[in-house]
Structure formats: C-alpha cells, structure tokens
XYZ file of C-alpha atoms in Angstrom:
627
model
C -24.777 -21.650 -11.423
C -24.693 -23.140 -8.016
C -27.050 -20.569 -6.146
C -29.806 -20.470 -3.831
C -31.391 -23.008 -1.641
C -34.871 -23.030 -0.155
C -34.591 -25.892 2.548
C -32.043 -26.988 5.040
C -31.293 -30.216 2.909
C -30.597 -28.402 -0.222
C -27.247 -26.938 0.729
C -25.885 -30.295 1.424
C -27.211 -31.411 -1.849
C -25.288 -28.525 -3.732
C -22.202 -29.328 -1.808
C -22.328 -32.958 -2.755
C -22.923 -31.728 -6.445
C -19.708 -29.574 -6.194
C -17.890 -32.356 -4.704
C -18.716 -34.775 -7.671
C -17.819 -31.992 -10.234
C -14.472 -31.274 -8.257
C -13.744 -34.790 -7.143
C -10.463 -34.843 -8.932
C -9.104 -31.954 -6.599
C -9.662 -34.045 -3.531
C -10.638 -31.697 -0.892
C -7.743 -29.802 0.240
C -5.599 -29.794 -2.836
C -7.900 -26.942 -4.109
C -6.660 -24.997 -1.153
C -3.047 -25.415 -1.620
C -1.352 -22.030 -1.231
C 2.228 -22.355 -1.291
C 4.967 -22.048 -4.063
C 4.900 -24.731 -6.651
C 8.135 -26.430 -5.332
C 7.023 -26.227 -1.655
C 3.731 -27.737 -2.559
C 5.401 -30.411 -4.439
C 7.447 -31.332 -1.372
C 4.517 -31.391 0.762
C 2.593 -33.446 -1.709
C 5.131 -36.099 -1.555
C 5.167 -36.063 2.280
C 1.405 -36.106 2.372
C 1.250 -39.455 0.995
C 3.991 -41.199 2.995
C 3.886 -43.272 5.996
C 2.553 -42.595 9.661
C 4.384 -40.594 12.031
C 5.701 -43.363 14.244
C 6.656 -45.456 10.987
C 7.796 -42.961 8.328
C 10.802 -41.167 9.537
C 12.224 -40.050 6.089
C 11.050 -39.015 2.633
C 13.616 -39.306 -0.118
C 12.871 -36.390 -2.791
C 14.422 -37.512 -6.074
C 15.248 -35.281 -9.108
C 16.861 -37.403 -11.743
C 20.057 -38.947 -9.999
C 19.949 -36.410 -7.085
C 18.501 -37.466 -4.091
C 17.669 -35.379 -0.831
C 16.313 -36.660 2.525
C 13.637 -34.928 4.617
C 12.527 -36.010 8.019
C 8.795 -36.212 8.792
C 9.163 -34.902 12.271
C 10.890 -31.985 10.970
C 7.998 -30.947 8.724
C 5.584 -31.613 11.624
C 7.460 -29.212 13.689
C 7.458 -26.614 11.208
C 3.725 -27.101 10.657
C 3.132 -26.779 14.307
C 5.290 -24.052 15.320
C 6.274 -22.127 12.238
C 10.143 -22.624 13.225
C 12.274 -24.092 10.394
C 14.287 -27.097 12.075
C 18.160 -27.206 11.484
C 17.781 -30.122 9.085
C 15.466 -28.045 6.977
C 17.414 -25.084 6.656
C 18.602 -25.826 3.132
C 14.781 -25.449 2.207
C 13.802 -22.450 4.132
C 13.060 -20.308 1.162
C 10.333 -22.814 0.218
C 8.928 -23.224 3.796
C 6.597 -20.230 3.682
C 3.759 -19.269 5.927
C 1.398 -20.241 3.055
C 3.024 -23.796 3.158
C 2.444 -24.108 6.891
C -1.015 -22.790 6.446
C -1.630 -25.597 3.773
C -0.060 -28.249 5.808
C -2.564 -27.375 8.758
C -5.690 -26.708 6.657
C -8.341 -29.204 7.065
C -11.885 -29.861 5.689
C -14.117 -30.833 8.386
C -16.375 -33.757 7.417
C -19.160 -35.659 9.307
C -17.388 -38.942 10.166
C -20.666 -40.713 9.405
C -20.583 -39.424 5.921
C -16.891 -39.005 5.268
C -16.129 -42.496 4.215
C -18.928 -42.823 1.733
C -18.178 -39.431 0.134
C -14.533 -39.846 -0.343
C -15.087 -43.445 -1.532
C -17.423 -42.426 -4.094
C -14.992 -39.491 -5.312
C -12.086 -41.963 -5.387
C -14.119 -44.465 -7.203
C -15.191 -42.092 -9.977
C -13.121 -41.936 -13.251
C -11.631 -38.436 -12.308
C -10.723 -40.020 -8.815
C -8.909 -42.970 -10.385
C -6.916 -40.425 -12.656
C -5.926 -38.590 -9.571
C -4.883 -41.741 -7.803
C -2.767 -42.725 -10.699
C -1.073 -39.418 -10.719
C -0.180 -39.810 -7.069
C 1.195 -43.279 -7.570
C 3.376 -41.717 -10.304
C 4.751 -39.187 -7.566
C 5.259 -41.967 -5.113
C 6.406 -44.913 -7.016
C 6.717 -47.127 -3.875
C 3.058 -46.910 -3.070
C 0.233 -48.728 -4.775
C -2.838 -47.128 -5.778
C -4.881 -49.185 -3.074
C -2.512 -47.955 -0.260
C -3.041 -44.304 -1.331
C -6.960 -44.769 -1.482
C -6.926 -46.432 1.875
C -4.804 -43.875 3.496
C -7.170 -41.027 2.198
C -10.402 -42.783 3.362
C -8.913 -43.378 6.864
C -7.691 -39.930 7.195
C -11.295 -38.432 6.259
C -12.686 -40.471 9.113
C -10.682 -38.441 11.693
C -13.043 -36.179 13.858
C -10.586 -33.326 13.412
C -11.040 -33.239 9.654
C -9.134 -34.155 6.453
C -5.682 -32.689 5.923
C -2.304 -33.330 4.317
C -0.748 -34.421 7.868
C -3.693 -36.827 8.503
C -3.143 -38.593 5.220
C 0.647 -38.702 6.367
C -0.188 -40.606 9.509
C -2.583 -43.043 7.637
C -0.325 -45.038 5.231
C 1.991 -47.718 6.680
C 5.375 -47.006 4.971
C 8.589 -46.786 6.545
C 10.645 -44.602 3.887
C 9.027 -43.252 0.737
C 10.814 -42.342 -2.552
C 9.079 -39.153 -4.103
C 9.669 -38.346 -7.665
C 9.750 -34.467 -7.558
C 9.238 -34.084 -11.351
C 6.168 -35.926 -11.213
C 5.026 -34.060 -8.172
C 5.900 -30.641 -9.807
C 3.826 -31.733 -12.802
C 0.791 -32.601 -10.698
C 0.954 -29.662 -8.370
C 1.464 -27.144 -11.158
C -1.722 -28.413 -12.921
C -3.728 -28.334 -9.549
C -2.421 -25.042 -8.315
C -1.649 -22.876 -11.453
C -5.444 -22.385 -12.238
C -5.677 -20.467 -8.850
C -2.343 -18.697 -9.763
C -3.626 -17.707 -13.046
C -6.872 -15.935 -11.401
C -4.585 -14.140 -9.051
C -2.459 -13.110 -11.843
C -5.517 -12.038 -13.838
C -6.872 -10.059 -10.942
C -3.756 -8.020 -10.932
C -3.592 -7.409 -14.634
C -7.240 -6.263 -14.903
C -7.107 -4.139 -11.924
C -4.088 -2.158 -13.192
C -5.060 -2.234 -16.963
C -8.527 -1.148 -16.571
C -7.756 1.590 -13.945
C -9.000 5.152 -15.106
C -8.197 8.262 -13.489
C -10.640 10.619 -15.050
C -12.790 12.812 -12.862
C -16.687 12.364 -12.955
C -19.407 14.951 -12.520
C -22.471 13.328 -11.122
C -26.031 14.800 -11.295
C -27.270 16.110 -7.820
C -30.949 15.069 -8.639
C -30.376 11.378 -9.843
C -28.804 8.668 -7.704
C -29.510 5.299 -9.392
C -28.588 3.321 -6.303
C -31.776 4.426 -4.158
C -35.154 2.997 -4.356
C -37.212 4.486 -7.018
C -40.417 6.437 -6.325
C -43.058 3.919 -7.034
C -44.564 1.137 -5.114
C -44.242 -2.391 -6.226
C -46.695 -5.297 -6.234
C -45.394 -8.886 -6.862
C -47.607 -11.431 -8.337
C -46.862 -15.096 -8.806
C -47.994 -17.207 -11.856
C -47.583 -20.891 -13.205
C -47.840 -21.145 -16.983
C -47.855 -24.524 -18.671
C -46.368 -25.078 -22.150
C -48.473 -28.048 -23.258
C -46.322 -28.496 -26.459
C -43.354 -29.270 -24.382
C -45.444 -30.422 -21.120
C -43.253 -27.815 -19.059
C -44.277 -25.882 -16.112
C -42.923 -22.494 -15.964
C -43.502 -20.688 -12.511
C -42.757 -17.081 -12.462
C -42.828 -13.969 -10.325
C -43.877 -10.514 -11.660
C -42.959 -7.163 -10.051
C -45.349 -4.631 -11.209
C -44.991 -1.054 -10.428
C -48.063 1.019 -9.446
C -47.456 3.403 -12.146
C -45.900 3.163 -15.694
C -42.660 5.033 -15.903
C -42.902 5.989 -19.415
C -44.917 4.471 -22.267
C -41.542 3.093 -23.878
C -40.362 1.247 -20.940
C -39.155 -2.038 -21.995
C -39.943 -5.248 -20.022
C -37.279 -6.890 -17.874
C -36.957 -10.604 -17.752
C -34.578 -12.285 -15.048
C -33.020 -15.872 -15.805
C -31.393 -17.801 -12.967
C -28.735 -19.994 -13.013
C -28.106 -23.772 -12.529
C -29.414 -25.166 -9.326
C -30.957 -21.797 -8.537
C -34.559 -20.458 -8.525
C -36.379 -17.202 -9.603
C -35.452 -15.370 -6.294
C -31.724 -15.146 -6.894
C -31.889 -11.619 -8.189
C -34.667 -10.352 -6.260
C -32.998 -7.459 -5.336
C -32.533 -6.327 -8.930
C -36.198 -7.079 -9.953
C -37.692 -4.931 -7.134
C -35.201 -2.060 -7.593
C -36.008 -1.871 -11.247
C -39.704 -2.006 -10.632
C -39.481 0.685 -8.103
C -38.474 2.930 -11.259
C -41.546 1.914 -13.289
C -40.390 -1.208 -15.141
C -42.177 -4.303 -15.011
C -39.859 -7.235 -14.289
C -40.611 -10.989 -14.760
C -38.326 -13.544 -12.900
C -38.699 -16.787 -14.760
C -38.124 -20.314 -13.007
C -36.406 -22.968 -15.293
C -37.798 -26.113 -13.636
C -35.297 -28.500 -15.577
C -32.335 -26.882 -13.991
C -33.430 -25.145 -10.811
C -32.363 -26.155 -7.205
C -35.305 -28.591 -6.821
C -34.413 -30.378 -10.028
C -31.010 -30.930 -8.566
C -32.311 -32.139 -5.286
C -34.593 -34.735 -6.868
C -31.421 -36.074 -8.914
C -29.814 -39.084 -7.451
C -25.916 -38.513 -7.206
C -23.545 -41.527 -7.434
C -20.265 -42.041 -8.915
C -21.323 -42.864 -12.438
C -23.126 -39.494 -12.378
C -19.701 -37.917 -12.863
C -19.373 -39.860 -16.184
C -22.697 -38.466 -17.519
C -23.284 -34.745 -17.028
C -26.688 -34.784 -18.591
C -27.808 -36.816 -15.698
C -27.228 -33.698 -13.580
C -28.178 -31.067 -16.027
C -30.588 -32.579 -18.883
C -29.103 -31.859 -22.292
C -32.490 -30.468 -23.228
C -32.209 -27.578 -20.896
C -30.079 -25.761 -23.390
C -32.873 -25.675 -25.778
C -35.583 -25.338 -23.185
C -34.425 -22.311 -20.989
C -34.415 -20.008 -24.229
C -37.904 -21.488 -25.265
C -39.288 -20.680 -21.739
C -38.572 -17.234 -22.070
C -40.032 -17.084 -25.412
C -43.127 -18.816 -24.339
C -43.716 -16.450 -21.453
C -43.454 -13.412 -23.614
C -46.048 -15.001 -25.769
C -48.246 -15.633 -23.004
C -47.823 -12.170 -21.287
C -48.661 -10.688 -24.594
C -51.860 -12.653 -24.846
C -52.785 -11.855 -20.953
C -52.293 -8.003 -21.688
C -54.773 -8.411 -24.616
C -57.523 -10.087 -22.547
C -56.989 -8.537 -19.027
C -57.881 -4.631 -18.867
C -55.830 -4.748 -15.429
C -52.622 -5.543 -17.252
C -53.254 -3.343 -20.175
C -49.897 -1.316 -20.907
C -47.871 -3.313 -18.338
C -46.028 -5.854 -20.611
C -43.808 -4.442 -23.560
C -43.118 -7.833 -24.665
C -41.640 -6.494 -28.071
C -38.660 -4.899 -26.308
C -37.327 -7.048 -23.564
C -34.098 -6.664 -21.459
C -32.863 -10.009 -20.407
C -30.598 -10.194 -17.148
C -29.184 -13.600 -16.533
C -26.770 -15.080 -14.046
C -24.524 -18.025 -14.996
C -26.570 -20.459 -17.035
C -29.010 -17.563 -17.216
C -26.229 -15.649 -19.042
C -26.256 -18.376 -21.688
C -29.975 -18.011 -21.942
C -29.794 -14.341 -22.743
C -26.990 -14.884 -25.455
C -28.832 -17.683 -26.965
C -32.085 -15.488 -27.155
C -30.002 -12.433 -28.359
C -28.715 -14.379 -31.489
C -25.837 -16.453 -30.537
C -25.739 -19.519 -32.571
C -25.784 -22.528 -30.545
C -22.743 -24.679 -32.152
C -21.718 -28.000 -30.417
C -19.600 -29.195 -33.247
C -16.165 -28.903 -31.493
C -17.632 -29.760 -28.126
C -17.508 -33.525 -28.107
C -13.676 -33.360 -28.759
C -13.095 -30.936 -25.943
C -15.317 -33.131 -23.569
C -13.286 -36.333 -24.516
C -10.006 -34.446 -23.807
C -11.192 -33.364 -20.286
C -8.791 -34.250 -17.360
C -9.440 -33.684 -13.733
C -6.622 -31.204 -13.410
C -8.165 -27.582 -13.729
C -11.619 -29.036 -14.453
C -14.270 -26.264 -13.465
C -17.939 -27.004 -13.092
C -18.605 -24.941 -15.966
C -16.442 -27.182 -18.082
C -18.143 -30.172 -16.859
C -21.764 -28.913 -17.234
C -21.334 -27.686 -20.750
C -20.545 -31.280 -21.596
C -24.086 -32.230 -20.901
C -24.998 -30.525 -24.150
C -23.192 -33.236 -26.175
C -26.185 -35.354 -25.832
C -28.319 -32.926 -27.889
C -29.288 -34.375 -31.275
C -28.961 -31.061 -32.800
C -25.232 -29.936 -33.576
C -26.484 -26.468 -34.167
C -29.666 -24.499 -33.052
C -30.934 -20.782 -33.611
C -32.773 -19.871 -30.606
C -33.079 -16.246 -31.394
C -35.965 -13.931 -30.267
C -36.030 -10.572 -31.877
C -37.816 -9.177 -28.900
C -34.684 -9.301 -26.958
C -33.002 -5.721 -27.052
C -30.480 -5.890 -24.382
C -28.523 -8.588 -22.490
C -26.815 -8.174 -18.937
C -25.052 -11.471 -18.355
C -23.447 -11.949 -14.879
C -20.787 -14.678 -14.647
C -22.274 -16.209 -17.703
C -21.691 -19.986 -18.741
C -20.633 -19.699 -22.323
C -17.444 -21.815 -22.645
C -17.668 -23.718 -26.235
C -21.456 -23.660 -26.496
C -21.683 -21.168 -29.389
C -18.440 -22.381 -30.939
C -15.487 -20.145 -31.657
C -17.221 -17.002 -32.841
C -20.819 -17.789 -31.940
C -21.216 -14.434 -29.949
C -20.240 -12.425 -33.029
C -23.989 -13.094 -34.201
C -25.172 -11.146 -31.020
C -26.394 -7.625 -32.527
C -27.841 -6.162 -29.367
C -26.006 -4.126 -26.557
C -24.548 -6.733 -24.112
C -23.064 -6.225 -20.607
C -20.800 -8.949 -19.356
C -19.923 -9.242 -15.633
C -17.024 -11.485 -14.421
C -15.645 -12.284 -11.131
C -11.879 -12.968 -11.382
C -12.036 -15.562 -8.403
C -15.102 -17.202 -9.862
C -14.374 -21.051 -9.352
C -17.665 -22.076 -10.977
C -17.486 -20.165 -14.353
C -13.816 -19.074 -14.705
C -13.231 -15.714 -16.107
C -11.038 -16.707 -19.133
C -13.294 -19.301 -20.974
C -16.498 -18.046 -19.644
C -16.360 -14.282 -19.864
C -13.193 -12.589 -21.379
C -12.874 -14.896 -24.379
C -16.709 -14.456 -25.028
C -16.508 -10.701 -24.643
C -13.719 -10.493 -27.199
C -16.308 -12.188 -29.519
C -19.019 -9.631 -29.256
C -19.265 -7.397 -32.317
C -22.546 -5.643 -31.546
C -23.019 -1.990 -30.528
C -22.347 -0.680 -27.224
C -20.813 -3.646 -25.138
C -19.496 -3.156 -21.663
C -17.266 -5.558 -19.493
C -17.621 -5.239 -15.772
C -14.633 -6.919 -13.919
C -15.153 -7.550 -10.288
C -11.491 -8.172 -9.062
C -11.873 -10.931 -6.404
C -15.530 -11.396 -7.157
C -16.774 -14.987 -6.771
C -19.932 -16.988 -8.347
C -22.198 -15.944 -5.639
C -20.992 -12.329 -5.116
C -24.101 -10.768 -7.123
C -26.754 -12.974 -5.388
C -29.582 -11.855 -3.289
C -28.337 -12.168 0.372
C -31.721 -13.121 1.389
C -31.880 -16.090 -1.046
C -28.361 -17.452 -1.050
C -28.003 -19.951 1.634
C -24.931 -19.395 3.781
C -24.019 -23.044 3.782
C -22.907 -22.586 -0.005
C -20.566 -20.037 0.792
C -18.744 -22.269 3.072
C -17.706 -24.952 0.554
C -13.978 -25.573 0.850
C -13.240 -26.061 -2.786
C -14.865 -22.695 -4.043
C -14.546 -19.932 -1.113
C -17.385 -17.317 -1.756
C -17.760 -13.651 -1.093
C -21.365 -12.755 -0.562
C -23.543 -11.151 2.166
C -22.078 -8.155 3.881
C -18.844 -8.742 1.968
C -20.537 -8.024 -1.272
C -22.912 -5.280 -0.221
C -21.252 -2.528 -2.080
C -21.009 -4.566 -5.208
C -24.839 -5.167 -4.962
C -25.430 -1.401 -4.745
C -23.371 -0.963 -7.826
C -25.436 -3.536 -9.657
C -28.664 -1.824 -8.929
C -27.318 1.265 -10.456
C -25.782 -0.663 -13.255
C -28.926 -2.546 -14.122
C -31.111 0.686 -13.871
C -28.695 2.647 -16.177
C -28.595 0.098 -18.717
C -32.236 -0.483 -18.855
C -32.742 3.321 -18.939
C -30.909 3.693 -22.302
C -34.174 2.267 -23.709
C -36.087 4.936 -22.827
C -36.212 8.662 -23.622
C -34.298 9.433 -20.273
C -31.197 7.699 -21.470
C -29.005 10.590 -21.566
C -29.595 11.442 -18.082
C -28.111 7.923 -16.970
C -25.137 8.056 -19.573
C -22.823 9.193 -16.832
C -23.516 6.101 -14.691
C -22.069 3.837 -17.306
C -18.649 5.617 -17.312
C -15.656 3.371 -15.891
C -14.810 6.281 -13.278
C -18.314 5.650 -11.863
C -17.926 2.004 -11.544
C -14.659 2.465 -9.870
C -16.295 4.570 -7.229
C -17.943 1.302 -5.840
C -14.609 -0.321 -5.235
C -13.714 -1.700 -1.870
C -10.457 -3.162 -0.560
C -11.766 -6.625 -0.963
C -13.519 -6.017 -4.325
C -12.347 -3.588 -6.650
C -14.291 -2.857 -9.632
C -13.645 -1.874 -13.364
C -15.407 -1.479 -16.520
C -14.286 -1.255 -20.017
C -15.928 -1.294 -23.572
C -12.846 -2.749 -25.206
C -10.145 -5.072 -23.754
C -6.750 -3.633 -23.578
C -4.360 -4.880 -26.384
C -2.404 -6.731 -23.677
C -5.200 -8.733 -22.527
C -6.381 -9.539 -26.262
C -2.830 -10.651 -26.803
C -2.881 -12.950 -23.791
C -6.364 -14.231 -24.939
C -4.657 -15.237 -28.270
C -1.780 -16.775 -26.484
C -3.895 -19.297 -24.518
C -6.521 -19.938 -26.932
C -9.561 -20.273 -24.733
C -11.543 -21.796 -27.440
C -9.370 -25.007 -27.603
C -9.218 -27.641 -24.896
C -6.225 -26.502 -22.920
C -3.379 -28.865 -23.004
C -1.104 -29.896 -20.258
C 1.182 -26.784 -19.414
C -1.376 -24.450 -20.919
C -2.247 -22.842 -17.586
C 1.472 -22.427 -16.801
C 2.074 -20.579 -19.986
C -0.915 -18.201 -19.283
C 0.291 -17.477 -15.693
C 3.821 -16.567 -17.039
C 2.046 -14.349 -19.740
C -0.051 -12.640 -17.189
C 2.975 -12.153 -14.687
C 4.756 -10.665 -17.589
C 2.198 -7.794 -17.750
C 2.464 -7.365 -14.097
C 6.175 -7.075 -14.162
C 6.090 -4.688 -17.119
C 3.719 -2.523 -15.219
C 5.946 -2.559 -12.158
C 9.010 -1.577 -14.009
C 7.085 1.163 -15.727
C 6.009 2.563 -12.370
C 9.601 2.293 -11.059
C 10.798 4.187 -14.072
C 8.270 6.963 -13.765
C 9.103 7.346 -9.882
C 12.820 7.611 -10.774
C 12.400 10.044 -13.393
C 10.335 12.199 -11.104
C 13.004 11.923 -8.325
C 15.737 12.925 -10.964
C 13.883 15.703 -11.932
C 13.534 17.143 -8.394
C 16.841 16.196 -6.983
C 20.465 16.687 -7.732
C 21.687 13.285 -7.957
C 25.433 11.860 -8.469
C 25.634 8.805 -10.612
C 28.722 6.647 -10.829
C 29.076 4.831 -14.227
C 31.186 1.617 -14.422
C 32.367 -0.213 -17.572
C 31.238 -3.693 -17.573
C 33.280 -5.764 -20.238
C 30.744 -8.506 -20.739
C 27.510 -8.365 -22.686
C 24.600 -8.948 -20.266
C 22.151 -11.746 -21.523
C 19.065 -9.635 -21.140
C 20.423 -6.803 -23.417
C-alpha cells in the first residue's frame, strides 16, 4: 500500500500518513521489544516524574506494592548493569528492555510539537491517553499529554526516558494490571507475527530434491528487446484519467501469450513493479502497468492531513476507489482491444481476452475483484465501529473507507482475467467471510510475515484459506515486509526508515526479487504451450532455494492442518476482541513448542539407537499434573 515516491516531499507525506494511521501506537510504543512484564514496568516508569523529582515508582498489583527507584532504571539503561535494588527483577531486565528504554525517534523539533499534538488530539490518541491514565491513576490526561509533547521537542529525539523527565511528579503509583493489559495489546501483535514466522518456516519446510533443467533459468533476462510506451486514457463516462506504461517485446513469444496487467497499491504508482514488467516483456509478453489516479502517490500528496482525517478514512482513500480501480483495468482492456484493431503496428500485441493480473497491496484487492470475488460490505460497518487503537493496522483503517459506498455488494468480475498474482494483498473484510470462494481462476498470494501494513493473518492467510479455485499457491516470505517486493529504483529509501514499520527492501531483498522474476514468469508461462517446461519452477523446493538468513521463502498449495486450526481459533473474519491476539500468540507458540519437543524426541531416539545408555528409573508417588 505505502510504496513509491517521485519527489522529495512525498516521503514526508507518506510518513505523516502512516503517523495518522498509527497514531495510537505513539511513536516508540510500536518498537517495544521486551517481555510483557518488563514492558509493563517500563511503561509505568515512562510516565512518571522527571529525574530530579521522581525518585520512586510504586508498582501495585492488588494489595501488593513494590517500589522501584528511577535512578536505578536509568543506570540500567545507561550501563546494562543491574543495580542491587533491582536484583529482584533481574529476570525481566533483559537487553531487549534496555534497548527499548534507549530507543528514540528523531523528530524535527520544528515539526515535532505539531505532529505529536495532532496525534494526541485525534480520537485514537485520546483513547491511548485514557489508557495511560488508567495505568497511572495519579496523573491526569493533561499531565500525560504535556509530558509527551515536551519530550518530543528534545533535540536528541523522543524516547521513554525523555517522557520520564518531562512530568513533574514526585512519586507515582502504577497499576500493573492495567499496564500489563495495555502493553499486551500493543506488543502482542508483534509477538504474534514472530510466532507465525517460526510456525510457517517450520511447517512449510520441504526436504525434496529438485532437478532443474540446464537450458532454462527463469531468473535471467529473456532474449527479446523491450520498448516502453506511455499512454493516457480518459474514461469519459467516469471523467477518469488513466495513465499507463506498456512494455512491448520486439517479437511475440507465442501466439497464445496472455497479456499481463500490473496494478499498484495505495499511495504508489505504475512504476512500483517495473522490474517484473521488464522481465516478462523480455520473454515476449506484453505488459501494461496501470496507474490508478484516485489512490496513487500524487493523490495522497494532494490530500490535506489533519486530526479529523483519522475519523474519516474516505478522506484519504476515496470509497469510490474500491469500484474505480477494477473498472480502470476493464476500461484499459477495452481500449487496448480497440487500438489493436485500428493500428497495424499494434496488431497481435494485446491478447485482451486472456489477462494475467499482478497486483500489490490494494492492487491485490483489484485483482481478486476482477477475478470474481464479490465485494460484500455487509459486515464491514460493525467491524469498523469496533476498531480500537490497539493493534490497528493501516489495512484495517483503509478498508473502512469502503463503508461510505452506497452499494453493500458489487460484482466487478471481468471474465478476461485468467490468473491473479497478489503480493501483500489488502483483502481483510472487503469480500465478506467467503467472498474469495467465488474466484475460479488460479491464484498466487504472497505474504510477508512482518508486514506491518497488511498483516499476514487477516489479509493473506485467511483469504488464501477461502480460495476454492484450481491450482492456488501461497508464497510465505518469512520476515518479509510490505515494501520487500518493490522495485528498488522506485521505492524511496525514506519510506524504509519509518520507525513504526521497519522495512526490508533494496539489497536486503535482492534475492527475493530474483525469485519473484522467476515466479511471475513461470506462472504466466502456465497459460502458454510451454507450461510443462516451467512446472518445476513452481515447486516448493525451488522457492526454498532462494531463502536467505534474513528472508527464508516457503511455498505451499494447501495450508497445514495446524495452521488451519489456528485460523479457526482466531477467527480472522471477526473483529478481534480484547485478548484475541494473546490467544492467537499462545496457540502459535504451542505449535512451536510441539515441533521442538518432536525434534528433541527424534534426536533422543537416534542417540539411543546408536549408543549403549544406562537409564535409572525412580518411582514417583504423586500424579504429575500434565500426565
């Protein structure tokens, strides 16, 4: 969704947008990386008084009260050494907690006050302040608000200890139960993603050998030259401009080669997947990269951002875009068909009756809508009404723009679409509980398990589980983020530095992009006479060969039963109630633990088969609780 930028001003604009969507996370809260208890203690400390005034923090759980000294925590943050008075809490004072205490978001002091003030003045900001006030009942909302704004003005950046120094309070009572509840909700979505990464990496691992042909390498540039042409179409019925780039091969690959259409995501443009378009064209496929002007980067740049925009997602993403985007593609296909008929130069270039659509983020939604998924917004209003700032992703917020549509359902199907490749798609609740079951063309969904914009659970795994058509594939990029698949020449580096959403792109994702060239080519080849030659490149073992230590890759055509069971447990089609993320995380960690026990059992059995081992058995008179 949040992708490329074409000017120096646009990265700041996109960063501001992400700030609005993530205002409830309040800068560094998203980056907390300690255990829940340790984070809860730190949260309480972070909103207490300045160093010279606040000497003590009383942590209270029911009738039990423990006192922490602020100077001890500062010493731990500075040196990593645990002071004597904190020995009782040593197991919670981890390196991750120390990092969290020292982490800071560097803000331009000239802009910081306005940005933070806008965030805290928004509805979600008010909810967060109310939550913090429950954590520290001795502080008012205004005191907390003032401390955060004051800390944000510091030239060395905003961090927890900066907030600590900003509130004039001698001693602070912290309700640990409330702190735990808040931190659990803020932090467990990240823990859930980490646990999911581990489960998918292990459950989808294959050990099969694979024999690759010597004469075909789908990652290399094809044999044909490519000419790029740019057009601007105007759909007069909708008063809609549609810019597009067309990558035309010098020669047709085969007569039955389908047309490929690229659809970008929200706040991107038609250049986001340029490397994919050029690669496919070098093998003889004509590729059309469509730009959706109502939801591209320029549209966002022209949209005023103010605190009230958070209350109305359709001010940022017009509700009509959920209809206009698919209609853009259908109009382009109609127009290209006409051009081919009237221009001898273009004859045979566009097979508009057989189209492979490759979309990223909101472009993935576009592809599924065209492939037959029925837009069904009947349950969306109740979901959007129940949203809380905790765990809110940009995808959750943006899909709520569709609530403004007068239509509750819509059929945007275009029978010319014969294949969908959806990378990090935004799906969520836009098609209802079973909308993707109506997609009857082969589909590939790519998910990145650390995508903070369109999270894996609601946006990709749940939707993949709905697909009932033939020959579907899921590609899981373990540790992949929202921008990992983007063209490095067209993803502004400033967008990879946003503190809320650390991104892996550029050189870090070079091997992933190499695989995506092979994947997109091999999938598209399935609709030609050369399909059999490329079947081997759609095997899970081939995908695994492109794994790196940073980004392991897995592929499957069916989810493991354990993951399906997890999906049923967390019910992604419903609004997630308080505590759902915790339950999901525990469920995933159970898979992980079961796998570890199984591995240990296999190692032990192998050891016993090879060694002569003496085993002493003792009688234990009590029944163990886990037996």
